[in-house]
Short mmCIF file of N, CA, C and O in Angstrom, two decimals:
data_model
loop_
_atom_site.label_atom_id
_atom_site.label_comp_id
_atom_site.label_asym_id
_atom_site.label_seq_id
_atom_site.Cartn_x
_atom_site.Cartn_y
_atom_site.Cartn_z
N UNK X 129 28.45 -54.59 -23.11
CA UNK X 129 29.41 -53.76 -23.81
C UNK X 129 30.53 -54.62 -24.38
O UNK X 129 31.01 -54.34 -25.47
N UNK X 130 30.94 -55.66 -23.65
CA UNK X 130 32.01 -56.51 -24.16
C UNK X 130 31.65 -57.10 -25.50
O UNK X 130 32.47 -57.14 -26.42
N UNK X 131 30.42 -57.56 -25.65
CA UNK X 131 29.99 -58.17 -26.91
C UNK X 131 30.09 -57.15 -28.05
O UNK X 131 30.58 -57.46 -29.13
N UNK X 132 29.64 -55.95 -27.81
CA UNK X 132 29.64 -54.92 -28.84
C UNK X 132 31.06 -54.51 -29.23
O UNK X 132 31.38 -54.35 -30.40
N UNK X 133 31.91 -54.33 -28.24
CA UNK X 133 33.26 -53.80 -28.49
C UNK X 133 34.23 -54.83 -29.02
O UNK X 133 35.38 -54.52 -29.30
N UNK X 134 33.80 -56.08 -29.17
CA UNK X 134 34.67 -57.09 -29.75
C UNK X 134 34.40 -57.27 -31.25
O UNK X 134 35.05 -58.07 -31.90
N UNK X 135 33.47 -56.49 -31.78
CA UNK X 135 33.14 -56.60 -33.20
C UNK X 135 34.24 -56.07 -34.10
O UNK X 135 34.92 -55.09 -33.80
N UNK X 136 34.44 -56.74 -35.22
CA UNK X 136 35.50 -56.41 -36.16
C UNK X 136 35.37 -54.96 -36.67
O UNK X 136 36.38 -54.27 -36.82
N UNK X 137 34.16 -54.50 -36.88
CA UNK X 137 33.93 -53.15 -37.40
C UNK X 137 34.45 -52.09 -36.42
O UNK X 137 35.12 -51.14 -36.82
N UNK X 138 34.19 -52.26 -35.14
CA UNK X 138 34.67 -51.31 -34.12
C UNK X 138 36.19 -51.35 -34.03
O UNK X 138 36.84 -50.31 -33.94
N UNK X 139 36.76 -52.54 -34.04
CA UNK X 139 38.22 -52.68 -33.95
C UNK X 139 38.91 -51.99 -35.12
O UNK X 139 39.86 -51.23 -34.94
N UNK X 140 38.39 -52.19 -36.33
CA UNK X 140 38.97 -51.56 -37.52
C UNK X 140 38.76 -50.04 -37.52
O UNK X 140 39.61 -49.29 -37.96
N UNK X 141 37.62 -49.59 -37.03
CA UNK X 141 37.28 -48.17 -37.02
C UNK X 141 38.10 -47.40 -35.99
O UNK X 141 38.52 -46.28 -36.24
N UNK X 142 38.33 -47.99 -34.82
CA UNK X 142 38.96 -47.26 -33.72
C UNK X 142 40.42 -47.66 -33.55
O UNK X 142 41.32 -46.84 -33.70
N UNK X 143 40.71 -48.89 -33.17
CA UNK X 143 42.07 -49.39 -33.06
C UNK X 143 42.94 -48.77 -31.98
O UNK X 143 44.16 -48.71 -32.15
N UNK X 144 42.36 -48.27 -30.90
CA UNK X 144 43.13 -47.67 -29.83
C UNK X 144 42.87 -48.39 -28.51
O UNK X 144 41.92 -49.16 -28.39
N UNK X 145 43.72 -48.11 -27.53
CA UNK X 145 43.55 -48.62 -26.17
C UNK X 145 43.15 -47.45 -25.28
O UNK X 145 43.87 -46.45 -25.21
N UNK X 146 41.99 -47.58 -24.64
CA UNK X 146 41.50 -46.55 -23.73
C UNK X 146 41.51 -47.07 -22.31
O UNK X 146 41.20 -48.23 -22.07
N UNK X 147 41.83 -46.18 -21.39
CA UNK X 147 41.71 -46.52 -19.98
C UNK X 147 40.68 -45.54 -19.41
O UNK X 147 40.81 -44.34 -19.57
N UNK X 148 39.64 -46.09 -18.80
CA UNK X 148 38.55 -45.28 -18.27
C UNK X 148 38.61 -45.29 -16.74
O UNK X 148 38.65 -46.37 -16.14
N UNK X 149 38.61 -44.12 -16.14
CA UNK X 149 38.57 -43.98 -14.69
C UNK X 149 37.19 -43.42 -14.36
O UNK X 149 36.91 -42.24 -14.65
N UNK X 150 36.33 -44.25 -13.78
CA UNK X 150 34.95 -43.85 -13.52
C UNK X 150 34.74 -43.75 -12.02
O UNK X 150 34.95 -44.71 -11.28
N UNK X 151 34.31 -42.56 -11.58
CA UNK X 151 34.10 -42.29 -10.16
C UNK X 151 32.61 -42.08 -9.89
O UNK X 151 31.90 -41.50 -10.72
N UNK X 152 32.12 -42.51 -8.73
CA UNK X 152 30.69 -42.36 -8.44
C UNK X 152 30.24 -40.91 -8.21
O UNK X 152 29.17 -40.52 -8.64
N UNK X 153 31.04 -40.10 -7.52
CA UNK X 153 30.58 -38.74 -7.15
C UNK X 153 31.51 -37.65 -7.65
O UNK X 153 31.06 -36.64 -8.15
N UNK X 154 32.81 -37.82 -7.48
CA UNK X 154 33.78 -36.78 -7.82
C UNK X 154 34.96 -37.43 -8.55
O UNK X 154 35.46 -38.46 -8.11
N UNK X 155 35.38 -36.80 -9.63
CA UNK X 155 36.49 -37.35 -10.43
C UNK X 155 37.71 -37.58 -9.54
O UNK X 155 38.13 -36.69 -8.81
N UNK X 156 38.25 -38.80 -9.63
CA UNK X 156 39.47 -39.12 -8.90
C UNK X 156 39.27 -39.77 -7.54
O UNK X 156 40.23 -40.21 -6.92
N UNK X 157 38.04 -39.87 -7.07
CA UNK X 157 37.77 -40.46 -5.77
C UNK X 157 36.94 -41.74 -5.92
O UNK X 157 35.93 -41.74 -6.61
N UNK X 158 37.41 -42.80 -5.28
CA UNK X 158 36.72 -44.10 -5.33
C UNK X 158 36.48 -44.57 -6.76
O UNK X 158 35.44 -45.15 -7.08
N UNK X 159 37.43 -44.32 -7.63
CA UNK X 159 37.24 -44.65 -9.04
C UNK X 159 37.47 -46.13 -9.32
O UNK X 159 38.20 -46.80 -8.61
N UNK X 160 36.82 -46.58 -10.36
CA UNK X 160 37.00 -47.93 -10.88
C UNK X 160 37.64 -47.74 -12.25
O UNK X 160 37.22 -46.89 -13.04
N UNK X 161 38.66 -48.55 -12.53
CA UNK X 161 39.40 -48.41 -13.79
C UNK X 161 39.04 -49.56 -14.72
O UNK X 161 38.99 -50.72 -14.30
N UNK X 162 38.78 -49.22 -15.97
CA UNK X 162 38.51 -50.21 -17.01
C UNK X 162 39.45 -49.96 -18.17
O UNK X 162 39.77 -48.81 -18.49
N UNK X 163 39.88 -51.03 -18.81
CA UNK X 163 40.66 -50.93 -20.03
C UNK X 163 39.80 -51.39 -21.20
O UNK X 163 39.23 -52.48 -21.16
N UNK X 164 39.66 -50.53 -22.18
CA UNK X 164 38.91 -50.85 -23.40
C UNK X 164 39.96 -50.97 -24.50
O UNK X 164 40.51 -49.97 -24.97
N UNK X 165 40.27 -52.20 -24.85
CA UNK X 165 41.38 -52.51 -25.76
C UNK X 165 40.80 -52.74 -27.15
O UNK X 165 40.49 -53.86 -27.54
N UNK X 166 40.66 -51.65 -27.91
CA UNK X 166 40.03 -51.74 -29.22
C UNK X 166 41.03 -52.02 -30.34
O UNK X 166 40.79 -51.71 -31.49
N UNK X 167 42.13 -52.66 -29.99
CA UNK X 167 43.03 -53.23 -30.99
C UNK X 167 42.75 -54.72 -31.10
O UNK X 167 42.99 -55.32 -32.11
N UNK X 168 42.23 -55.29 -30.01
CA UNK X 168 41.89 -56.71 -29.96
C UNK X 168 40.41 -56.95 -29.70
O UNK X 168 39.94 -58.06 -29.82
N UNK X 169 39.69 -55.92 -29.26
CA UNK X 169 38.28 -56.08 -28.94
C UNK X 169 38.07 -56.67 -27.56
O UNK X 169 37.26 -57.57 -27.39
N UNK X 170 38.80 -56.17 -26.58
CA UNK X 170 38.68 -56.67 -25.21
C UNK X 170 38.33 -55.53 -24.26
O UNK X 170 38.77 -54.40 -24.45
N UNK X 171 37.56 -55.86 -23.25
CA UNK X 171 37.23 -54.93 -22.19
C UNK X 171 37.49 -55.66 -20.89
O UNK X 171 37.05 -56.79 -20.70
N UNK X 172 38.25 -55.02 -19.99
CA UNK X 172 38.51 -55.66 -18.71
C UNK X 172 38.54 -54.63 -17.60
O UNK X 172 38.83 -53.45 -17.84
N UNK X 173 38.23 -55.08 -16.42
CA UNK X 173 38.31 -54.22 -15.25
C UNK X 173 39.76 -54.20 -14.80
O UNK X 173 40.40 -55.24 -14.70
N UNK X 174 40.29 -53.01 -14.56
CA UNK X 174 41.67 -52.86 -14.13
C UNK X 174 42.47 -52.01 -15.09
O UNK X 174 42.05 -51.74 -16.21
N UNK X 175 43.64 -51.60 -14.62
CA UNK X 175 44.51 -50.74 -15.42
C UNK X 175 45.13 -51.52 -16.58
O UNK X 175 45.29 -52.73 -16.51
N UNK X 176 45.48 -50.79 -17.62
CA UNK X 176 46.13 -51.36 -18.80
C UNK X 176 47.52 -51.85 -18.41
O UNK X 176 48.29 -51.11 -17.81
N UNK X 177 47.84 -53.08 -18.75
CA UNK X 177 49.10 -53.68 -18.35
C UNK X 177 50.12 -53.75 -19.48
O UNK X 177 51.23 -54.19 -19.28
N UNK X 178 49.76 -53.30 -20.66
CA UNK X 178 50.65 -53.41 -21.82
C UNK X 178 51.43 -52.14 -22.09
O UNK X 178 51.75 -51.84 -23.23
N UNK X 179 51.74 -51.36 -21.08
CA UNK X 179 52.46 -50.10 -21.27
C UNK X 179 51.55 -48.94 -20.98
O UNK X 179 50.86 -48.90 -19.97
N UNK X 180 51.52 -48.01 -21.91
CA UNK X 180 50.74 -46.79 -21.74
C UNK X 180 49.53 -46.83 -22.69
O UNK X 180 49.70 -47.07 -23.89
N UNK X 181 48.30 -46.58 -22.20
CA UNK X 181 47.15 -46.56 -23.10
C UNK X 181 47.25 -45.37 -24.07
O UNK X 181 47.94 -44.38 -23.79
N UNK X 182 46.56 -45.46 -25.19
CA UNK X 182 46.57 -44.38 -26.16
C UNK X 182 45.90 -43.12 -25.59
O UNK X 182 46.30 -42.01 -25.90
N UNK X 183 44.86 -43.32 -24.76
CA UNK X 183 44.17 -42.20 -24.13
C UNK X 183 43.55 -42.67 -22.81
O UNK X 183 43.13 -43.82 -22.69
N UNK X 184 43.53 -41.76 -21.86
CA UNK X 184 42.94 -42.02 -20.55
C UNK X 184 41.85 -40.99 -20.31
O UNK X 184 42.05 -39.79 -20.54
N UNK X 185 40.70 -41.45 -19.85
CA UNK X 185 39.56 -40.58 -19.57
C UNK X 185 39.14 -40.76 -18.12
O UNK X 185 39.08 -41.88 -17.63
N UNK X 186 38.85 -39.66 -17.45
CA UNK X 186 38.35 -39.69 -16.08
C UNK X 186 37.05 -38.91 -16.03
O UNK X 186 36.97 -37.77 -16.53
N UNK X 187 36.01 -39.51 -15.44
CA UNK X 187 34.71 -38.86 -15.32
C UNK X 187 33.88 -39.52 -14.24
O UNK X 187 34.19 -40.60 -13.76
N UNK X 188 32.80 -38.83 -13.85
CA UNK X 188 31.83 -39.41 -12.93
C UNK X 188 30.99 -40.40 -13.72
O UNK X 188 30.83 -40.26 -14.94
N UNK X 189 30.42 -41.37 -13.01
CA UNK X 189 29.65 -42.40 -13.71
C UNK X 189 28.47 -41.83 -14.49
O UNK X 189 28.21 -42.26 -15.61
N UNK X 190 27.79 -40.82 -13.96
CA UNK X 190 26.65 -40.26 -14.69
C UNK X 190 27.10 -39.55 -15.97
O UNK X 190 26.40 -39.60 -16.99
N UNK X 191 28.26 -38.92 -15.94
CA UNK X 191 28.78 -38.28 -17.15
C UNK X 191 29.23 -39.32 -18.17
O UNK X 191 29.05 -39.14 -19.38
N UNK X 192 29.81 -40.43 -17.70
CA UNK X 192 30.16 -41.52 -18.61
C UNK X 192 28.92 -42.03 -19.33
O UNK X 192 28.92 -42.21 -20.55
N UNK X 193 27.85 -42.25 -18.60
CA UNK X 193 26.60 -42.73 -19.20
C UNK X 193 26.10 -41.72 -20.23
O UNK X 193 25.68 -42.10 -21.34
N UNK X 194 26.13 -40.44 -19.91
CA UNK X 194 25.66 -39.42 -20.85
C UNK X 194 26.51 -39.39 -22.12
O UNK X 194 25.99 -39.21 -23.22
N UNK X 195 27.81 -39.57 -21.98
CA UNK X 195 28.68 -39.61 -23.17
C UNK X 195 28.44 -40.87 -23.97
O UNK X 195 28.31 -40.84 -25.19
N UNK X 196 28.36 -42.01 -23.29
CA UNK X 196 28.18 -43.30 -23.97
C UNK X 196 26.85 -43.39 -24.70
O UNK X 196 26.74 -44.05 -25.73
N UNK X 197 25.83 -42.71 -24.17
CA UNK X 197 24.51 -42.77 -24.82
C UNK X 197 24.29 -41.65 -25.83
O UNK X 197 23.24 -41.56 -26.45
N UNK X 198 25.28 -40.78 -25.96
CA UNK X 198 25.17 -39.70 -26.92
C UNK X 198 24.42 -38.47 -26.42
O UNK X 198 24.18 -37.53 -27.17
N UNK X 199 24.08 -38.44 -25.13
CA UNK X 199 23.38 -37.28 -24.57
C UNK X 199 24.32 -36.11 -24.35
O UNK X 199 23.89 -34.97 -24.24
N UNK X 200 25.64 -36.41 -24.26
CA UNK X 200 26.63 -35.35 -24.07
C UNK X 200 27.83 -35.65 -24.98
O UNK X 200 28.30 -36.78 -25.01
N UNK X 201 28.27 -34.66 -25.69
CA UNK X 201 29.45 -34.80 -26.54
C UNK X 201 30.70 -34.79 -25.65
O UNK X 201 30.79 -33.98 -24.72
N UNK X 202 31.67 -35.64 -25.95
CA UNK X 202 32.86 -35.73 -25.10
C UNK X 202 33.67 -34.43 -25.12
O UNK X 202 34.29 -34.08 -24.12
N UNK X 203 33.63 -33.70 -26.21
CA UNK X 203 34.36 -32.44 -26.27
C UNK X 203 33.71 -31.37 -25.38
O UNK X 203 34.39 -30.62 -24.70
N UNK X 204 32.39 -31.35 -25.38
CA UNK X 204 31.65 -30.43 -24.51
C UNK X 204 31.89 -30.79 -23.06
O UNK X 204 32.11 -29.92 -22.21
N UNK X 205 31.86 -32.09 -22.76
CA UNK X 205 32.11 -32.56 -21.39
C UNK X 205 33.50 -32.13 -20.93
O UNK X 205 33.67 -31.70 -19.78
N UNK X 206 34.48 -32.20 -21.81
CA UNK X 206 35.84 -31.78 -21.47
C UNK X 206 35.87 -30.28 -21.16
O UNK X 206 36.46 -29.85 -20.18
N UNK X 207 35.23 -29.48 -22.01
CA UNK X 207 35.24 -28.03 -21.81
C UNK X 207 34.52 -27.63 -20.51
O UNK X 207 34.89 -26.65 -19.89
N UNK X 208 33.52 -28.41 -20.10
CA UNK X 208 32.78 -28.13 -18.87
C UNK X 208 33.47 -28.69 -17.63
O UNK X 208 33.01 -28.48 -16.52
N UNK X 209 34.54 -29.45 -17.81
CA UNK X 209 35.24 -30.04 -16.67
C UNK X 209 34.64 -31.35 -16.20
O UNK X 209 35.05 -31.89 -15.18
N UNK X 210 33.68 -31.88 -16.94
CA UNK X 210 33.04 -33.15 -16.57
C UNK X 210 33.86 -34.35 -17.05
O UNK X 210 33.58 -35.49 -16.67
N UNK X 211 34.87 -34.11 -17.86
CA UNK X 211 35.72 -35.16 -18.41
C UNK X 211 37.16 -34.65 -18.44
O UNK X 211 37.42 -33.53 -18.86
N UNK X 212 38.06 -35.48 -17.97
CA UNK X 212 39.49 -35.17 -18.05
C UNK X 212 40.10 -36.17 -19.01
O UNK X 212 39.81 -37.36 -18.93
N UNK X 213 40.92 -35.68 -19.94
CA UNK X 213 41.52 -36.53 -20.95
C UNK X 213 43.04 -36.37 -20.94
O UNK X 213 43.53 -35.26 -20.75
N UNK X 214 43.73 -37.48 -21.19
CA UNK X 214 45.18 -37.46 -21.38
C UNK X 214 45.48 -38.42 -22.52
O UNK X 214 44.79 -39.40 -22.71
N UNK X 215 46.52 -38.11 -23.27
CA UNK X 215 46.95 -39.04 -24.31
C UNK X 215 46.87 -38.47 -25.70
O UNK X 215 46.81 -37.26 -25.91
N UNK X 216 46.86 -39.37 -26.66
CA UNK X 216 46.87 -39.04 -28.08
C UNK X 216 45.63 -38.27 -28.50
O UNK X 216 44.51 -38.69 -28.22
N UNK X 217 45.82 -37.17 -29.20
CA UNK X 217 44.71 -36.38 -29.70
C UNK X 217 43.84 -37.19 -30.65
O UNK X 217 42.61 -37.14 -30.56
N UNK X 218 44.44 -37.94 -31.54
CA UNK X 218 43.64 -38.73 -32.50
C UNK X 218 42.83 -39.81 -31.78
O UNK X 218 41.70 -40.12 -32.17
N UNK X 219 43.39 -40.38 -30.70
CA UNK X 219 42.65 -41.39 -29.93
C UNK X 219 41.46 -40.75 -29.21
O UNK X 219 40.37 -41.33 -29.16
N UNK X 220 41.65 -39.56 -28.67
CA UNK X 220 40.55 -38.91 -27.96
C UNK X 220 39.44 -38.51 -28.92
O UNK X 220 38.27 -38.53 -28.56
N UNK X 221 39.78 -38.18 -30.16
CA UNK X 221 38.78 -37.79 -31.14
C UNK X 221 37.88 -38.96 -31.55
O UNK X 221 36.74 -38.75 -31.97
N UNK X 222 38.37 -40.17 -31.46
CA UNK X 222 37.57 -41.34 -31.83
C UNK X 222 36.73 -41.88 -30.68
O UNK X 222 35.97 -42.82 -30.84
N UNK X 223 36.88 -41.27 -29.51
CA UNK X 223 36.10 -41.69 -28.33
C UNK X 223 34.76 -40.97 -28.40
O UNK X 223 34.56 -39.90 -27.85
N UNK X 224 33.82 -41.55 -29.13
CA UNK X 224 32.50 -40.96 -29.31
C UNK X 224 31.43 -41.98 -28.94
O UNK X 224 31.72 -43.15 -28.72
N UNK X 225 30.21 -41.54 -28.89
CA UNK X 225 29.09 -42.42 -28.57
C UNK X 225 28.96 -43.55 -29.59
O UNK X 225 28.38 -44.60 -29.28
N UNK X 226 29.50 -43.39 -30.78
CA UNK X 226 29.41 -44.41 -31.83
C UNK X 226 30.09 -45.73 -31.46
O UNK X 226 29.74 -46.78 -31.97
N UNK X 227 31.08 -45.68 -30.56
CA UNK X 227 31.77 -46.93 -30.20
C UNK X 227 31.01 -47.74 -29.16
O UNK X 227 31.31 -48.89 -28.93
N UNK X 228 30.01 -47.12 -28.53
CA UNK X 228 29.25 -47.82 -27.49
C UNK X 228 27.95 -48.41 -28.06
O UNK X 228 27.40 -47.89 -29.02
N UNK X 229 27.47 -49.48 -27.44
CA UNK X 229 26.21 -50.05 -27.91
C UNK X 229 25.05 -49.08 -27.69
O UNK X 229 25.07 -48.30 -26.74
N UNK X 230 24.10 -49.12 -28.58
CA UNK X 230 22.92 -48.27 -28.44
C UNK X 230 22.06 -48.80 -27.28
O UNK X 230 21.92 -50.00 -27.11
N UNK X 231 21.49 -47.89 -26.49
CA UNK X 231 20.64 -48.35 -25.37
C UNK X 231 19.43 -49.10 -25.89
O UNK X 231 18.86 -48.75 -26.92
N UNK X 232 19.06 -50.15 -25.17
CA UNK X 232 17.87 -50.90 -25.56
C UNK X 232 16.63 -50.16 -25.10
O UNK X 232 16.64 -49.46 -24.09
N UNK X 233 15.57 -50.31 -25.86
CA UNK X 233 14.31 -49.64 -25.51
C UNK X 233 13.50 -50.58 -24.64
O UNK X 233 13.18 -51.68 -25.04
N UNK X 234 13.19 -50.11 -23.44
CA UNK X 234 12.42 -50.95 -22.51
C UNK X 234 11.10 -50.31 -22.22
O UNK X 234 10.88 -49.20 -22.19
#
């Protein structure tokens, strides 16, 4: 994912900082935090240290995979309670499967 998200096209298209809280079973428990910094094209494990991210997303790992692979729309996931969002509306609207690498066919 780091290789894909450092591309100039993604940085120009999105240009936001996302903080992802991914939990194995239930949102908010035993979560791992990642910062996806699409202003510079960086992905790192840990909370965003440059102030406040443009948007924060919390979900279970299986729901993250479904959103990232395009099997579930992030707006539908939000309405079903599978995704919690905070932050800029425009930043949340650009958080789509298009920013993630396409799954390889094995």
